Structure formats: structure tokens, C-alpha cells
CSV table of C-alpha atoms in Angstrom, one decimal:
chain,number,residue,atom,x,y,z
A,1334,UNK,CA,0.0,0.0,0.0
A,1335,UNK,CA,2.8,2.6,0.8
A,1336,UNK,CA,4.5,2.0,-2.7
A,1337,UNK,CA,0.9,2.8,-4.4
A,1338,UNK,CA,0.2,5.9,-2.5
A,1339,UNK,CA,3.9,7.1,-3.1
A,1340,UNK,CA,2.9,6.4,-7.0
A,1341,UNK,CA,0.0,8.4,-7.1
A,1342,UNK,CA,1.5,11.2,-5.5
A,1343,UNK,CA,4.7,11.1,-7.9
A,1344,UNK,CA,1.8,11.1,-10.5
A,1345,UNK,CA,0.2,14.3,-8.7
A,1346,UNK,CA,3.2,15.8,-8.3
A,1347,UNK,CA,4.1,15.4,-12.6
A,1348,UNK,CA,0.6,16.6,-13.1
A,1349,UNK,CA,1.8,19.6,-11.2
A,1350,UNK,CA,4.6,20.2,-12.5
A,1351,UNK,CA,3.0,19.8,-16.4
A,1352,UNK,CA,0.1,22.6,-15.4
A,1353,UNK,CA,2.9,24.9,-13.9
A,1354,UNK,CA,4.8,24.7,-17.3
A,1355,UNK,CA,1.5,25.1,-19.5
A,1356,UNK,CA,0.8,28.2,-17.5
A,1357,UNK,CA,4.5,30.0,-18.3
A,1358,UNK,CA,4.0,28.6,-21.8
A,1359,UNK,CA,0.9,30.8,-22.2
A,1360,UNK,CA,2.3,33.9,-20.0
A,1361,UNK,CA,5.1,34.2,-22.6
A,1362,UNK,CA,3.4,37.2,-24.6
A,1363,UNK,CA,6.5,37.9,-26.3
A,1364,UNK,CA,7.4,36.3,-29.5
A,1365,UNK,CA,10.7,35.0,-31.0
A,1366,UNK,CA,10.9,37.4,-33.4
A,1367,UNK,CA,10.4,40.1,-31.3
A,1368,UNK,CA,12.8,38.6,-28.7
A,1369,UNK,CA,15.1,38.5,-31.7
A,1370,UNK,CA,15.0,41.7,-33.5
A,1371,UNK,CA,15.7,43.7,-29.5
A,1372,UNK,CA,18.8,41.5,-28.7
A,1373,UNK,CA,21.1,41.5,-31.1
A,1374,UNK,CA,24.0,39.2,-29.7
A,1375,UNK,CA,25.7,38.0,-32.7
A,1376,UNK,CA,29.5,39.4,-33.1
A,1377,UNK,CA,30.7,40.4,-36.5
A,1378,UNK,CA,33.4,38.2,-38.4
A,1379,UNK,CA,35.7,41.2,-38.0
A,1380,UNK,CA,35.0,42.0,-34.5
A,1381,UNK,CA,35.8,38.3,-33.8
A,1382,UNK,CA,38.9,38.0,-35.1
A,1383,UNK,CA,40.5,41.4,-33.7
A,1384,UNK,CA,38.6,40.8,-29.9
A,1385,UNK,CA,39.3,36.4,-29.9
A,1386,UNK,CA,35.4,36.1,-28.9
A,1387,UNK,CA,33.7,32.8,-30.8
A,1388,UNK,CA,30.9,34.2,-33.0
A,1389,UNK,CA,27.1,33.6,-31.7
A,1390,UNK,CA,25.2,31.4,-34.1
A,1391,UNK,CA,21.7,32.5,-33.9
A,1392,UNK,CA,18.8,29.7,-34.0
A,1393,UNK,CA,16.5,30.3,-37.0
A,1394,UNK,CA,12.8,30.7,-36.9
A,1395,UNK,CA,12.5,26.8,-38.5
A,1396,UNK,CA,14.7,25.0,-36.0
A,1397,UNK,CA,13.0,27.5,-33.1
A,1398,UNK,CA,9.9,26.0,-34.1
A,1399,UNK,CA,11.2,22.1,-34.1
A,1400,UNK,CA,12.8,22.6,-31.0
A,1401,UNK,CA,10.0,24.2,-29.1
A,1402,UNK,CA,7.7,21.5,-30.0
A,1403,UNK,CA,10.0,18.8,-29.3
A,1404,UNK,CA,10.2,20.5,-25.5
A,1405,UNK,CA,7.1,21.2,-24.9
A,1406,UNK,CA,6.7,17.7,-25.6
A,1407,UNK,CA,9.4,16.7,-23.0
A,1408,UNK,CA,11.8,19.1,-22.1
A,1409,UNK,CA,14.9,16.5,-21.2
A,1410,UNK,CA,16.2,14.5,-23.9
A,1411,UNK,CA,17.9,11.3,-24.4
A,1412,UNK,CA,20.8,10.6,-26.7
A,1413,UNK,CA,18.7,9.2,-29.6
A,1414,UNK,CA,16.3,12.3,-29.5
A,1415,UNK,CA,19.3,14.6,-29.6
A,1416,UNK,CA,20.9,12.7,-32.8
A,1417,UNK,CA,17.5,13.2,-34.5
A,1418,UNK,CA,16.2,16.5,-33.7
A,1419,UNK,CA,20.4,17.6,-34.9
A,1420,UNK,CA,19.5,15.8,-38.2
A,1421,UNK,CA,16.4,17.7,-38.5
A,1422,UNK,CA,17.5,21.5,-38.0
A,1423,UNK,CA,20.7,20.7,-39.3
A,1424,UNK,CA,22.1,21.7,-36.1
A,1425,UNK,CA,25.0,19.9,-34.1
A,1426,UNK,CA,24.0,17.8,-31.4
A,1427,UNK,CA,25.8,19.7,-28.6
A,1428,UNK,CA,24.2,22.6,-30.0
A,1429,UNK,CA,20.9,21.1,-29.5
A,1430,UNK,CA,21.6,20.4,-26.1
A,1431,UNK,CA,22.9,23.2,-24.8
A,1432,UNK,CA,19.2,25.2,-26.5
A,1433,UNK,CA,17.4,22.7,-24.6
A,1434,UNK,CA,19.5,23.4,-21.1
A,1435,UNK,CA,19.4,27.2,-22.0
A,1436,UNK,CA,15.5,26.7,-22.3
A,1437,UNK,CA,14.9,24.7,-19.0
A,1438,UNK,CA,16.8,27.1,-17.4
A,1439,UNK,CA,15.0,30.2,-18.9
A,1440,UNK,CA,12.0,28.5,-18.0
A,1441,UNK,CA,12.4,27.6,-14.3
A,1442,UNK,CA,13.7,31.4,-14.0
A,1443,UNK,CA,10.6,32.3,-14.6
A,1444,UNK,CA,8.8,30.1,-13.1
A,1445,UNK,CA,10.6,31.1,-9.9
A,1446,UNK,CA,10.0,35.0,-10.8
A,1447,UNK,CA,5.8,34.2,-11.0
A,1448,UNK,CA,6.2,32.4,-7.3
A,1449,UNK,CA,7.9,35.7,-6.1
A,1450,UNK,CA,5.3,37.3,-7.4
A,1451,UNK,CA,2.6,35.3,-5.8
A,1452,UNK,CA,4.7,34.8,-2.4
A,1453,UNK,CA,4.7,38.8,-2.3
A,1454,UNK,CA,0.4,39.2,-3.0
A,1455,UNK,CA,-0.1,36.8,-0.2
A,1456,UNK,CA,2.4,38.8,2.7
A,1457,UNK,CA,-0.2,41.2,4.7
A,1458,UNK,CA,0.5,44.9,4.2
């Protein structure tokens, strides 16, 4: 009996956890292409050569959208999935990776801003 109830509550807890990251999904009002056009963090081949910094490859619109789904389908991926989704942006697999760590991260800073938000409505004043 204490392995079931531990079971359903892992299952409560998933179901939690899958709401919470619906709810940022649908807060996030700003687009990619907005988010694109105001930070421009690409380096110039000429600037890169005279300063030694490693030029930012930007993601495009097409492989933004693959990758996306692909997360908000399940946001960790195994070796296999990597491979694949690589072969179908044309990116490298380490750069797939490191969107998908960059997104999780981007995520759960925001979903740790909303519960600041919420902590701070609930203090008295």
C-alpha cells in the first residue's frame, strides 16, 4: 500500500509540474521574433577576429519551431532524441543540447519569478 500511494503522488506531483509549465508557456506574450529583433547578440566576423570572442550562431525561426515542440513535448532529452532533432535543424547535437539546457533554465527562472510574485500578493500589508 505505501509503494501505491507514493505512485499516485509522484503522479500528482508530474501533473503539477506539467500545469505549472502550460501556464508559463501561455504567460510568454512575447514572441521569438520580437525577442530576436531587440537582442542583437551576434559578433561580427571582423570584431571576432581582432577581440578572440567565438561568434554567436543565432537559431532560425524553423529550427525554433522544431525545437519548441520537441520541448514542450518533454523538455529532457535522451541521446537518440538529440541525434535526430540535430538531423532535422541541421544543427549539431551539442548545439541542441545546450538550447534545450538554455530553455529549461530560462524557464524555471521564470517560473521562480511568477512564485515571487505570488509569495509577495499573499504577505499582509
Amino acid at each position: 500500500m505505501h509503494v501505491h500511494s507514493r505512485e499516485k503522488g509522484l503522479v500528482f506531483a508530474l501533473e503539477l509540474i506539467t500545469i505549472e509549465l502550460t501556464i508559463c508557456w501561455m504567460q510568454d506574450e512575447v514572441t521569438y521574433e520580437q525577442k530576436r529583433s531587440a537582442t542583437p547578440q551576434h559578433v561580427s566576423p571582423e570584431d571576432a577576429s581582432i577581440s578572440g570572442k567565438k561568434r554567436l550562431r543565432r537559431t532560425k525561426q524553423e529550427e525554433f519551431d522544431v525545437l519548441e515542440a520537441h520541448f514542450r513535448e518533454n523538455p529532457f532529452l535522451n541521446s537518440a532524441e538529440k541525434e535526430k532533432l540535430a538531423k532535422d535543424t541541421g544543427m549539431t547535437p551539442k548545439a541542441v543540447r545546450q538550447w534545450f539546457s538554455n530553455r529549461r533554465r530560462r524557464l524555471k527562472r521564470k517560473a521562480a519569478g511568477q512564485d515571487e510574485i505570488e509569495e509577495a500578493l499573499k504577505r499582509p500589508t
